[in-house]
PDB file of C-alpha atoms in Angstrom:
ATOM      1  CA  TRP A   1     142.103  93.473 178.090  1.00 44.00           C
ATOM      2  CA  PRO A   2     146.064  94.461 177.624  1.00 51.00           C
ATOM      3  CA  GLY A   3     147.791  92.589 179.561  1.00 49.00           C
ATOM      4  CA  PRO A   4     150.950  94.186 180.890  1.00 56.00           C
ATOM      5  CA  ASN A   5     153.272  92.134 179.000  1.00 57.00           C
ATOM      6  CA  PRO A   6     152.437  93.528 175.082  1.00 58.00           C
ATOM      7  CA  GLY A   7     150.680  90.344 173.717  1.00 56.00           C
ATOM      8  CA  HIS A   8     149.273  89.054 176.435  1.00 54.00           C
ATOM      9  CA  TYR A   9     145.587  89.234 177.859  1.00 54.00           C
ATOM     10  CA  PHE A  10     144.503  88.430 181.018  1.00 54.00           C
ATOM     11  CA  ARG A  11     141.151  87.529 182.762  1.00 59.00           C
ATOM     12  CA  ARG A  12     139.470  89.880 184.995  1.00 57.00           C
ATOM     13  CA  HIS A  13     137.771  87.898 188.558  1.00 62.00           C
ATOM     14  CA  ASP A  14     135.859  90.983 189.378  1.00 61.00           C
ATOM     15  CA  VAL A  15     133.447  90.619 186.914  1.00 60.00           C
ATOM     16  CA  GLU A  16     130.790  88.263 186.564  1.00 68.00           C
ATOM     17  CA  PRO A  17     130.853  86.997 183.147  1.00 65.00           C
ATOM     18  CA  ILE A  18     126.997  88.135 181.377  1.00 62.00           C
ATOM     19  CA  MET A  19     124.989  86.699 178.354  1.00 64.00           C
ATOM     20  CA  ILE A  20     123.747  88.818 174.966  1.00 57.00           C
ATOM     21  CA  LYS A  21     121.060  87.830 173.121  1.00 58.00           C
ATOM     22  CA  VAL A  22     121.535  88.951 170.334  1.00 55.00           C
ATOM     23  CA  GLU A  23     119.114  88.139 167.078  1.00 64.00           C
ATOM     24  CA  LEU A  24     119.894  89.170 163.838  1.00 69.00           C
ATOM     25  CA  ILE A  25     117.189  90.591 160.822  1.00 76.00           C
ATOM     26  CA  ASP A  26     117.672  89.208 157.358  1.00 88.00           C
ATOM     27  CA  HIS A  27     116.407  92.676 156.297  1.00 89.00           C
ATOM     28  CA  GLU A  28     115.966  91.406 152.458  1.00 91.00           C
ATOM     29  CA  GLN A  29     114.084  88.407 153.704  1.00 92.00           C
ATOM     30  CA  THR A  30     111.323  91.110 155.908  1.00 92.00           C
ATOM     31  CA  GLY A  31     110.826  93.479 153.577  1.00 94.00           C
ATOM     32  CA  LEU A  32     109.915  90.315 151.075  1.00 93.00           C
ATOM     33  CA  LEU A  33     107.391  88.871 153.785  1.00 93.00           C
ATOM     34  CA  VAL A  34     106.163  92.644 154.688  1.00 95.00           C
ATOM     35  CA  ARG A  35     105.718  93.632 150.743  1.00 96.00           C
ATOM     36  CA  LYS A  36     104.317  90.367 150.168  1.00 95.00           C
ATOM     37  CA  LYS A  37     101.859  91.139 153.189  1.00 95.00           C
ATOM     38  CA  ARG A  38     101.234  94.369 151.656  1.00 95.00           C
ATOM     39  CA  ARG A  39      99.413  93.545 148.396  1.00 96.00           C
ATOM     40  CA  GLN A  40      97.733  90.184 149.924  1.00 96.00           C
ATOM     41  CA  LEU A  41      96.012  93.650 151.022  1.00 96.00           C
ATOM     42  CA  GLY A  42      96.020  95.095 147.831  1.00 97.00           C
ATOM     43  CA  LEU A  43      97.388  98.632 149.588  1.00 97.00           C
ATOM     44  CA  THR A  44     100.016 101.163 148.434  1.00 97.00           C
ATOM     45  CA  LEU A  45     103.653 101.629 149.195  1.00 97.00           C
ATOM     46  CA  THR A  46     101.337 105.448 149.967  1.00 97.00           C
ATOM     47  CA  GLU A  47      98.873 103.863 151.867  1.00 97.00           C
ATOM     48  CA  VAL A  48     101.097 102.319 153.990  1.00 97.00           C
ATOM     49  CA  SER A  49     103.200 105.353 153.897  1.00 97.00           C
ATOM     50  CA  THR A  50     100.461 107.518 155.009  1.00 97.00           C
ATOM     51  CA  ARG A  51      99.252 105.163 157.699  1.00 96.00           C
ATOM     52  CA  SER A  52     103.477 104.775 159.030  1.00 96.00           C
ATOM     53  CA  GLY A  53     103.833 108.320 158.992  1.00 96.00           C
ATOM     54  CA  LEU A  54     107.262 106.538 156.815  1.00 97.00           C
ATOM     55  CA  SER A  55     107.897 108.305 153.353  1.00 97.00           C
ATOM     56  CA  VAL A  56     106.946 106.138 150.927  1.00 98.00           C
ATOM     57  CA  SER A  57     111.241 105.696 149.484  1.00 97.00           C
ATOM     58  CA  TYR A  58     112.169 104.438 152.660  1.00 97.00           C
ATOM     59  CA  LEU A  59     109.060 101.543 152.879  1.00 97.00           C
ATOM     60  CA  SER A  60     110.342 100.909 149.683  1.00 97.00           C
ATOM     61  CA  GLY A  61     114.008 100.592 150.643  1.00 96.00           C
ATOM     62  CA  LEU A  62     112.923  98.549 153.152  1.00 96.00           C
ATOM     63  CA  GLU A  63     110.911  96.113 150.856  1.00 96.00           C
ATOM     64  CA  ARG A  64     114.211  95.557 148.629  1.00 94.00           C
ATOM     65  CA  GLY A  65     115.981  95.425 152.137  1.00 92.00           C
ATOM     66  CA  ASP A  66     117.997  97.983 150.790  1.00 93.00           C
ATOM     67  CA  ARG A  67     117.751  99.363 154.334  1.00 93.00           C
ATOM     68  CA  GLY A  68     118.061  98.050 157.104  1.00 90.00           C
ATOM     69  CA  TRP A  69     114.824  97.172 159.712  1.00 91.00           C
ATOM     70  CA  SER A  70     115.013  97.239 163.563  1.00 90.00           C
ATOM     71  CA  ASP A  71     112.233  95.998 166.071  1.00 88.00           C
ATOM     72  CA  ASP A  72     110.427  99.686 165.912  1.00 91.00           C
ATOM     73  CA  LEU A  73     110.149 100.125 162.706  1.00 93.00           C
ATOM     74  CA  PHE A  74     109.029  96.808 161.664  1.00 92.00           C
ATOM     75  CA  GLN A  75     106.112  97.383 164.715  1.00 93.00           C
ATOM     76  CA  LYS A  76     104.734 100.213 162.109  1.00 94.00           C
ATOM     77  CA  VAL A  77     104.628  98.920 159.522  1.00 96.00           C
ATOM     78  CA  TRP A  78     103.021  95.435 160.291  1.00 93.00           C
ATOM     79  CA  GLY A  79     100.951  97.649 162.222  1.00 94.00           C
ATOM     80  CA  ALA A  80      99.932  99.862 159.134  1.00 96.00           C
ATOM     81  CA  LEU A  81      99.453  95.902 157.604  1.00 94.00           C
ATOM     82  CA  ARG A  82      96.612  94.999 159.654  1.00 88.00           C
TER      83      ARG A  82
END
């Protein structure tokens, strides 16, 4: 927070500090894991696309690590692999 003088900062004493949990997702490694599992099951991208409701091109991008994974996306795709 900018203080009264430029270049100076002050700490707000009326606010409790908080902890934030941050989890980093390695998109490329996650994609490789999903591709490996899909191939082990003998499924095509088209089959997983139908099961997950995601397009083939989007799934392919996820597997290559070109697109970012979220928890929801992972749950959708992983669920389609069961």
